[in-house]
Short mmCIF file of C-alpha atoms in Angstrom, two decimals:
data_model
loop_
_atom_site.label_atom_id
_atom_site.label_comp_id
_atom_site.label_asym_id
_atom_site.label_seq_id
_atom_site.Cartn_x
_atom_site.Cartn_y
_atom_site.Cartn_z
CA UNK A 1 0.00 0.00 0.00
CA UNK A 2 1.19 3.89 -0.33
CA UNK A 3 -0.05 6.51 1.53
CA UNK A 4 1.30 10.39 -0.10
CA UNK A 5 0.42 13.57 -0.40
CA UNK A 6 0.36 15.34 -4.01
CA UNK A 7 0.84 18.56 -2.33
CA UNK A 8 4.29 20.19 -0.49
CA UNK A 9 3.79 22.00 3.11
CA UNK A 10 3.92 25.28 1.38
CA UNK A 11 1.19 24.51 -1.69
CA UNK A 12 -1.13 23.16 1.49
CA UNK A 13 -0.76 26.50 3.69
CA UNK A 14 -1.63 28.56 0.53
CA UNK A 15 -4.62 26.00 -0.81
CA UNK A 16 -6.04 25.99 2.88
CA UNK A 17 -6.02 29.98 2.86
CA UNK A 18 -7.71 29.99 0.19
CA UNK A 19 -10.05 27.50 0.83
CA UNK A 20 -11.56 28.96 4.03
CA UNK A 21 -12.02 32.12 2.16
CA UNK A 22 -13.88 29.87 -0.39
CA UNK A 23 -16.07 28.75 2.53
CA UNK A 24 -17.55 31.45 3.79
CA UNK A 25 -19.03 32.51 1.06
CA UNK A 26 -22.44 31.99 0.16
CA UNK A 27 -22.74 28.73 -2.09
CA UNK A 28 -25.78 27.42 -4.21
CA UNK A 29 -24.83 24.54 -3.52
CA UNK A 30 -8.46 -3.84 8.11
CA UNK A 31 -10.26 -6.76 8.20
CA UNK A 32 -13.31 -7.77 6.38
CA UNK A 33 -16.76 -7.90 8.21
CA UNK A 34 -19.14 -10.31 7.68
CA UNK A 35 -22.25 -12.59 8.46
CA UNK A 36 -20.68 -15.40 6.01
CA UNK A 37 -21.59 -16.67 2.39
CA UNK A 38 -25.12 -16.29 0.94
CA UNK A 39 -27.28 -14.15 -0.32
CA UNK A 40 -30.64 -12.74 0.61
CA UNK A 41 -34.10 -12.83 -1.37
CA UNK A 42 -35.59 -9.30 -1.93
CA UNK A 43 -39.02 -11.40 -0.98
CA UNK A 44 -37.46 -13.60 1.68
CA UNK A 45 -35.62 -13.10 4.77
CA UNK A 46 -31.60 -13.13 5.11
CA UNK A 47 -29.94 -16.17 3.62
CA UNK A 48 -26.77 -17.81 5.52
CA UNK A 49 -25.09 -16.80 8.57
CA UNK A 50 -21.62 -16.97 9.98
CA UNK A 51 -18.11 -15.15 9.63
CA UNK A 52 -15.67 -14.82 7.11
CA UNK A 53 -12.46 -14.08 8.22
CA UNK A 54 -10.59 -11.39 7.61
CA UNK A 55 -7.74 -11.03 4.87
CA UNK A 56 -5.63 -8.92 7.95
CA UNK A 57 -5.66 -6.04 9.63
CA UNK A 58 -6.44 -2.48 7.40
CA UNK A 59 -3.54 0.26 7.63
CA UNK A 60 -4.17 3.36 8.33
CA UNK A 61 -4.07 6.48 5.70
CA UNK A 62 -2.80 9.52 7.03
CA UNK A 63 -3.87 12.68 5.80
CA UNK A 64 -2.36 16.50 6.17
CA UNK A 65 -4.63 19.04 8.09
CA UNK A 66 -4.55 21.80 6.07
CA UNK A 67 -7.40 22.90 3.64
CA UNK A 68 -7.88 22.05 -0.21
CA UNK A 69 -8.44 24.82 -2.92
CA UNK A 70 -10.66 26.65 -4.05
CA UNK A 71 -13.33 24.38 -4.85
CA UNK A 72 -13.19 23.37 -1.30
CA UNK A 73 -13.63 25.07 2.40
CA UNK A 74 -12.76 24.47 5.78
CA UNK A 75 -14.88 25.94 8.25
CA UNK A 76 -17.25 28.18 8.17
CA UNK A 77 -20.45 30.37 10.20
CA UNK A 78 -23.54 30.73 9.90
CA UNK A 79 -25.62 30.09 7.07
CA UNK A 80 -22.72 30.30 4.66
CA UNK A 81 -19.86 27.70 3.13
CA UNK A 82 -19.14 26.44 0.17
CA UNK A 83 -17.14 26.04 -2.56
CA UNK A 84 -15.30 28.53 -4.41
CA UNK A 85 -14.20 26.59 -7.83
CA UNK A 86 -18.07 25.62 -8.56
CA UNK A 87 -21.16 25.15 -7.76
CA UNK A 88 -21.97 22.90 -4.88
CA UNK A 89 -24.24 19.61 -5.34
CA UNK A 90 -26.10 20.64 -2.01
CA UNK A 91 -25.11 23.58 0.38
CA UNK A 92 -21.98 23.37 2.97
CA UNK A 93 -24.41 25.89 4.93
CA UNK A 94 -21.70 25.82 8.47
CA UNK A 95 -19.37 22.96 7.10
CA UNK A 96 -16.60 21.83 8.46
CA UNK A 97 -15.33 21.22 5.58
CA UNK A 98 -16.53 20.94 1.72
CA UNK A 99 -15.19 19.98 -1.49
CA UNK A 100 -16.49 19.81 -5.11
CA UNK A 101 -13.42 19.33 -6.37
CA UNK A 102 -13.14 21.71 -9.10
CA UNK A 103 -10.11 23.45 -8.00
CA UNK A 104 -7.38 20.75 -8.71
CA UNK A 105 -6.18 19.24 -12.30
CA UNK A 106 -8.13 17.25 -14.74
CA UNK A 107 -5.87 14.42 -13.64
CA UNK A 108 -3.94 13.22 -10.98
CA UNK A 109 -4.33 12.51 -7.20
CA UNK A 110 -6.46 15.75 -5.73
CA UNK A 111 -4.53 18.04 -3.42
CA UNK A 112 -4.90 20.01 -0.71
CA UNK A 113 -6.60 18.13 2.51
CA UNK A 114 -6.51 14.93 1.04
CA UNK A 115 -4.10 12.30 0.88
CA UNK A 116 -4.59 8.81 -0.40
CA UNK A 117 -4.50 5.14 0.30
CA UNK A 118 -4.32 2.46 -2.68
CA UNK A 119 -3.40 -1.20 -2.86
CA UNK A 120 -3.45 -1.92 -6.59
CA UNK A 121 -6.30 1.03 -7.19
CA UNK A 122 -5.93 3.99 -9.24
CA UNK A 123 -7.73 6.71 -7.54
CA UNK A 124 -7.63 10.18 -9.61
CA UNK A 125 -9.47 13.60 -10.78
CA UNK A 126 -11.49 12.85 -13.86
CA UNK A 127 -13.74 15.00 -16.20
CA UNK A 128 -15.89 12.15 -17.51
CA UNK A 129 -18.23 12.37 -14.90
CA UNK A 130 -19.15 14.92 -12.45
CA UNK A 131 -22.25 15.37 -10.48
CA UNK A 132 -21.57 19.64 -9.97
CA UNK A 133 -19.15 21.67 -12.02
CA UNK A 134 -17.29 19.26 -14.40
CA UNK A 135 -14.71 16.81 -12.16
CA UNK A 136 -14.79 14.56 -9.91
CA UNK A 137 -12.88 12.21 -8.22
CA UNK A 138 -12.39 8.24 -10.38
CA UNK A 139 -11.82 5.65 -7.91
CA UNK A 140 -10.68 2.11 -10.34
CA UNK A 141 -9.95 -1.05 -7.95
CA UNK A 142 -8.26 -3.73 -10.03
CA UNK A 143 -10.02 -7.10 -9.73
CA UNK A 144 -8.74 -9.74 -6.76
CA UNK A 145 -8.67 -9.54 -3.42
CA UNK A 146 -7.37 -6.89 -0.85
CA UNK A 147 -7.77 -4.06 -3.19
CA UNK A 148 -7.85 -0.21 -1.34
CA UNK A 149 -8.06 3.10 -3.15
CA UNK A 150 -9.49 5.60 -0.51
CA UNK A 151 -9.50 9.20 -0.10
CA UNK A 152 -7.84 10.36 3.07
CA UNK A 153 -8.91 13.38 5.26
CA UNK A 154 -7.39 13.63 8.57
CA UNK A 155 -6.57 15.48 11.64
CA UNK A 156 -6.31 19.20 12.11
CA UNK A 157 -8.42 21.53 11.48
CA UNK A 158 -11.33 19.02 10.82
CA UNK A 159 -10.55 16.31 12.82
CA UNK A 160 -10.80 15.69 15.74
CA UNK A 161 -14.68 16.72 15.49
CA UNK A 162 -15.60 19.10 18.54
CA UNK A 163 -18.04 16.60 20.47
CA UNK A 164 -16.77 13.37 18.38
CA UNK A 165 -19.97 13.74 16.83
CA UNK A 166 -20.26 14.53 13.04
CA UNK A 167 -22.13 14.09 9.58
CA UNK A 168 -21.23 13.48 6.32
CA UNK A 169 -22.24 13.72 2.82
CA UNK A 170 -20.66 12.62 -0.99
CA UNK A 171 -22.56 12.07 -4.67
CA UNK A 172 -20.87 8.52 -5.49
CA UNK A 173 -21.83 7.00 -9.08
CA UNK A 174 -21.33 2.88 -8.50
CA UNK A 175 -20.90 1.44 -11.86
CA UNK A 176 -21.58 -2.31 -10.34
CA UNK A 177 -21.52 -3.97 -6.85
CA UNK A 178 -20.42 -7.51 -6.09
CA UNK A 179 -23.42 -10.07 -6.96
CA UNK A 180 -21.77 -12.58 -4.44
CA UNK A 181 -20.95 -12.63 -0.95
CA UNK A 182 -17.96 -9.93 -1.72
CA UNK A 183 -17.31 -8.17 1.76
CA UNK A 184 -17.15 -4.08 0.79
CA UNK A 185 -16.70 -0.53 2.66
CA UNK A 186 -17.18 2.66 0.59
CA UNK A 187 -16.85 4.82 4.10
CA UNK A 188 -14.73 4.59 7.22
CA UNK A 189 -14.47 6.81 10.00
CA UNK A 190 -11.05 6.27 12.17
CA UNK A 191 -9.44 7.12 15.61
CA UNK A 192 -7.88 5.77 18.88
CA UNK A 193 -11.10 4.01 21.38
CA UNK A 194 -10.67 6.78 24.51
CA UNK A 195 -8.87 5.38 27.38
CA UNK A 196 -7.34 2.59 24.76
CA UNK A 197 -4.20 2.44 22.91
CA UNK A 198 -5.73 0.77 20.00
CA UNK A 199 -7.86 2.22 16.83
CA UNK A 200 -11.57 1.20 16.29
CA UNK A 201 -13.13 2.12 12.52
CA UNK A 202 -16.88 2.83 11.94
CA UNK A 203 -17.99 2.03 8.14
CA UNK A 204 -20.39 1.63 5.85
CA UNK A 205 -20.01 -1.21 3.20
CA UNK A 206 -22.09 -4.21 1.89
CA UNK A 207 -22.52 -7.90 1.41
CA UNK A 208 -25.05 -10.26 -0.04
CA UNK A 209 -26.22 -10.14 -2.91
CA UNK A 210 -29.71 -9.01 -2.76
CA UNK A 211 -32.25 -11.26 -5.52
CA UNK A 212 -35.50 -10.93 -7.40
CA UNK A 213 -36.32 -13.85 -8.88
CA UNK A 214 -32.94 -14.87 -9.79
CA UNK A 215 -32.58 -11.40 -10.95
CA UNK A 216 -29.31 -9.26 -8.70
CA UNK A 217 -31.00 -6.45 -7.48
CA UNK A 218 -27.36 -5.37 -5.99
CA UNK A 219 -25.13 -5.87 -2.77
CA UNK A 220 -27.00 -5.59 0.63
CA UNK A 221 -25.37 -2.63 2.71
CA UNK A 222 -23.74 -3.04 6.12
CA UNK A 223 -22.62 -1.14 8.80
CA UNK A 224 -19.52 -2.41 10.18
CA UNK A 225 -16.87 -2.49 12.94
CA UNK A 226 -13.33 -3.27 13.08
CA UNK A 227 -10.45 -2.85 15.55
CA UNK A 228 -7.99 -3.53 13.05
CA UNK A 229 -4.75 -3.12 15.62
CA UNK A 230 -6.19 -6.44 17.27
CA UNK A 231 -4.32 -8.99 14.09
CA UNK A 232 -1.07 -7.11 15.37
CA UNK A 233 -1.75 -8.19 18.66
CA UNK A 234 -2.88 -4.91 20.35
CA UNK A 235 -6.50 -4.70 21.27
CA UNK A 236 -9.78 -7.01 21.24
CA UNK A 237 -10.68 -8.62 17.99
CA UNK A 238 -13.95 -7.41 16.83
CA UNK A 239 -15.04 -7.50 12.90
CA UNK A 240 -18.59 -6.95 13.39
CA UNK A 241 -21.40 -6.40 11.42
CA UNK A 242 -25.17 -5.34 10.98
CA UNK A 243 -26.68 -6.37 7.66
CA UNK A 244 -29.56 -3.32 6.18
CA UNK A 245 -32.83 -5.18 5.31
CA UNK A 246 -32.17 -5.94 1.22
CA UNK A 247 -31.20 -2.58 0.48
CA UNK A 248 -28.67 -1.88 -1.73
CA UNK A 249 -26.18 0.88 -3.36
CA UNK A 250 -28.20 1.98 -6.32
CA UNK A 251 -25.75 1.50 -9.02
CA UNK A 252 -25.61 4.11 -12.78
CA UNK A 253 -26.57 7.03 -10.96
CA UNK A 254 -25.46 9.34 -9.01
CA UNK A 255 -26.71 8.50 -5.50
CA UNK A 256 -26.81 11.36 -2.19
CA UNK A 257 -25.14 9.26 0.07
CA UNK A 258 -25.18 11.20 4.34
CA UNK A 259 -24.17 9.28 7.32
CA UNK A 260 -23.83 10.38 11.48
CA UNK A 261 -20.93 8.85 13.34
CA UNK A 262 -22.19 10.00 16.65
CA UNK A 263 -18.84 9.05 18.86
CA UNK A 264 -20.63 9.83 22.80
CA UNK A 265 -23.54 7.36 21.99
CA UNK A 266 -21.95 4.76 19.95
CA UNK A 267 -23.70 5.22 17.15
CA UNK A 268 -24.11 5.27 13.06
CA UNK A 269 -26.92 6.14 10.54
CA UNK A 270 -27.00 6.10 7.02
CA UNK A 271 -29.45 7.85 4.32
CA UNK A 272 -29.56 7.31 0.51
CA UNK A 273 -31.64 10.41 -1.66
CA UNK A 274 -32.28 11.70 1.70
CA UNK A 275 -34.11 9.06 2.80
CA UNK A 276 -32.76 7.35 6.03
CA UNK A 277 -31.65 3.36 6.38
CA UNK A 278 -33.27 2.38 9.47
CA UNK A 279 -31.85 -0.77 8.86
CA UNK A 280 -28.15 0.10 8.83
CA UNK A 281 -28.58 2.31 12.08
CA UNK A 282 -26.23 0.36 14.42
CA UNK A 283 -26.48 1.67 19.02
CA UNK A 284 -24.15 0.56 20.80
CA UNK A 285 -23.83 -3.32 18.93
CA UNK A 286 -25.20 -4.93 15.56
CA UNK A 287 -26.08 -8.39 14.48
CA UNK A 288 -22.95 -10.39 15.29
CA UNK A 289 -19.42 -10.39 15.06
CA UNK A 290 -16.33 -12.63 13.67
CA UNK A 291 -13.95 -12.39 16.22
CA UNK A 292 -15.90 -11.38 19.59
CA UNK A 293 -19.39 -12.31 20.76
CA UNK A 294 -22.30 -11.13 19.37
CA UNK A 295 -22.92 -8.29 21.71
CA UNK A 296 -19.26 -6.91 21.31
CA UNK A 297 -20.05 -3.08 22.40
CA UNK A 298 -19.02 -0.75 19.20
CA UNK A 299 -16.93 1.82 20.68
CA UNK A 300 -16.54 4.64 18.91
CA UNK A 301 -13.05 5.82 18.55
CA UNK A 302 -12.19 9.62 18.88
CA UNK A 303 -12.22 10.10 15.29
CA UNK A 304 -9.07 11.40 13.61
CA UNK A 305 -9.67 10.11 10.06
CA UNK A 306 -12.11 9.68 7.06
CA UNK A 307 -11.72 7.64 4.12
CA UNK A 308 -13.81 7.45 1.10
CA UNK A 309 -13.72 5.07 -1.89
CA UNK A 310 -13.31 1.47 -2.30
CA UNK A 311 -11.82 -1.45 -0.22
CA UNK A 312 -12.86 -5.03 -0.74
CA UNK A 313 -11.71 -8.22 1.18
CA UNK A 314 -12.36 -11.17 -1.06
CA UNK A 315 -11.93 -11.96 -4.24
CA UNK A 316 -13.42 -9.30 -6.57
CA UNK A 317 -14.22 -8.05 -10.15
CA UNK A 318 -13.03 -4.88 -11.02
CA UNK A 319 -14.84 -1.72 -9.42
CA UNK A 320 -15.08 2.04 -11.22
CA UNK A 321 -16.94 4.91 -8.82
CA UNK A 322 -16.91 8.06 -9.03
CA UNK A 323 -16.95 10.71 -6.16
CA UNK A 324 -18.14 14.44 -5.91
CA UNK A 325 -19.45 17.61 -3.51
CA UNK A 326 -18.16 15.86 -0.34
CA UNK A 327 -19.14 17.45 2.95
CA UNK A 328 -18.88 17.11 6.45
CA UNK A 329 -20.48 19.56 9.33
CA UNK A 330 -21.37 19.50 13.39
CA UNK A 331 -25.25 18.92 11.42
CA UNK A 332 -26.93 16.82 8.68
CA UNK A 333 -25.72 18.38 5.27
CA UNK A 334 -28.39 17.03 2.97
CA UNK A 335 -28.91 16.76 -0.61
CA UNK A 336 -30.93 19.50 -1.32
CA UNK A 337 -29.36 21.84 -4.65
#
């Protein structure tokens, strides 16, 4: 794996002035989880239970704390935020930080606040696609197993999160899921476990295939803990999971994907279009776990890191996403234009 950052110390201080310039002004705009092989009927209940163990522990991307360009914004008051190289796909309103992505190359690894994290992935700006302005961020995971190509945004001035309580919000376009048993996270949220000397991760993935008839509807989503420090020998093992009820990643399209990692309460929510999973809201512990009991406690971490992209733990076809108008904030962002 390689972890880097495309921009020097001096480039970053610059990009991050002039992101949090950009937004406060007004805008328009590890291991792998499981419950085992099988899949579930979209008119039945959940098919097949049990673990599937991990390919190892997940490394952890570290990311520089200083803001992106223009198209991006740290910060912010009020009612205003936003981006300054475009116009945002849903308003920053008080982010703590936003990015369309407009503001860095047509290709290449984005700047400013983000580093990256890729195991035989690609991840890079493209103009093919874009859900506001006209790039966006290509994530390509090679087919096989262990692939990683994330987006890294970590530690100061975002992170940590005043609180340890946050929300977040990206426009992904899926080209395809896994119609197996594939193990997959598209979001992670990473820290130390207070009081602990080991890190705990809080994600959002899926597994199953989901069926109609024969038909593959798509992968079921998950929500999903890890304490990845434990295969090193530091730390409980943990690898849980809670399985939504059949729904799935809509996939050609670009799809409003929010989610709460709310770190005092042990908790995690997810929404799609706006509309909220109740299914994939995990308190406190979810449906089982690999390598602990089933009613392993999920203790948030203080989170330092997010990542955002692709990581899958079994033996996969090749995966294309794309990634825009990423926000986090203290609130829920929403989807609204």
């Amino acid at each position: 794996m390689t972890r880097r950052n495309t921009l020097g110390r001096w480039a970053g201080l610059l990009s991050g002035l002039l992101a949090m310039a950009a937004c406060t002004s007004e805008s328009p705009g590890g291991g792998g989880s499981g419950s085992g092989a099988g899949g579930t009927d979209a008119a039945g209940g959940d098919v097949g239970a049990g673990g599937n163990a991990p390919a190892g522990g997940s490394g952890s991307g570290a990311g520089p704390g200083t803001g992106s360009g223009a198209g991006a914004g740290v910060g912010g008051s009020g009612d205003s935020g936003g981006s300054g190289g475009g116009e945002q796909g849903g308003g920053c309103g008080s982010a703590l930080f936003c990015d369309d992505f407009e503001a860095y190359g047509d290709s290449g690894e984005p700047g400013g606040a983000w580093s990256v994290r890729v195991n035989d992935a690609v991840l890079t700006m493209d103009t093919t696609r874009a859900f506001s302005g006209t790039k966006s961020v290509k994530v390509s995971a090679a087919g096989g197993s262990g692939k990683v190509a994330y987006l890294v945004l970590g530690g100061a001035p975002v992170f940590p999160v005043e609180g340890n309580h946050f929300f977040g919000r990206m426009r992904v376009w899926l080209e395809s899921t896994p119609a197996d048993g594939v193990n997959w996270n598209f979001i992670e949220g990473e820290g130390v476990v207070p009081g602990a000397e080991y890190r705990a991760q809080y994600r959002y993935g899926g597994q199953h295939a989901i069926t109609d008839g024969g038909t593959v509807l798509g992968s079921q989503l998950k929500a999903n803990y890890e304490t990845p420090d434990s295969y090193g020998g530091t730390g409980p093992g943990s690898d849980c999971w809670k399985h939504a009820d059949k729904v799935v990643l809509p996939v050609a399209d670009w799809v409003c994907v929010e989610w709460e990692f709310d770190g005092p309460n042990d908790t995690m929510r997810l929404w799609l279009d706006g509309v909220a999973v109740e299914s994939a809201t995990m308190a406190g512990r979810g449906d089982g776990c690999v390598n602990a009991s089933d009613d392993f406690p999920w203790t948030a971490p203080t989170f330092q890191e997010l990542h955002l992209g692709w990581q899958a733990f079994q033996a996969d076809a090749e995966r294309t996403l794309w990634i825009d108008d990423v926000a986090l904030s203290t609130e829920r962002v929403g989807c609204a234009p």
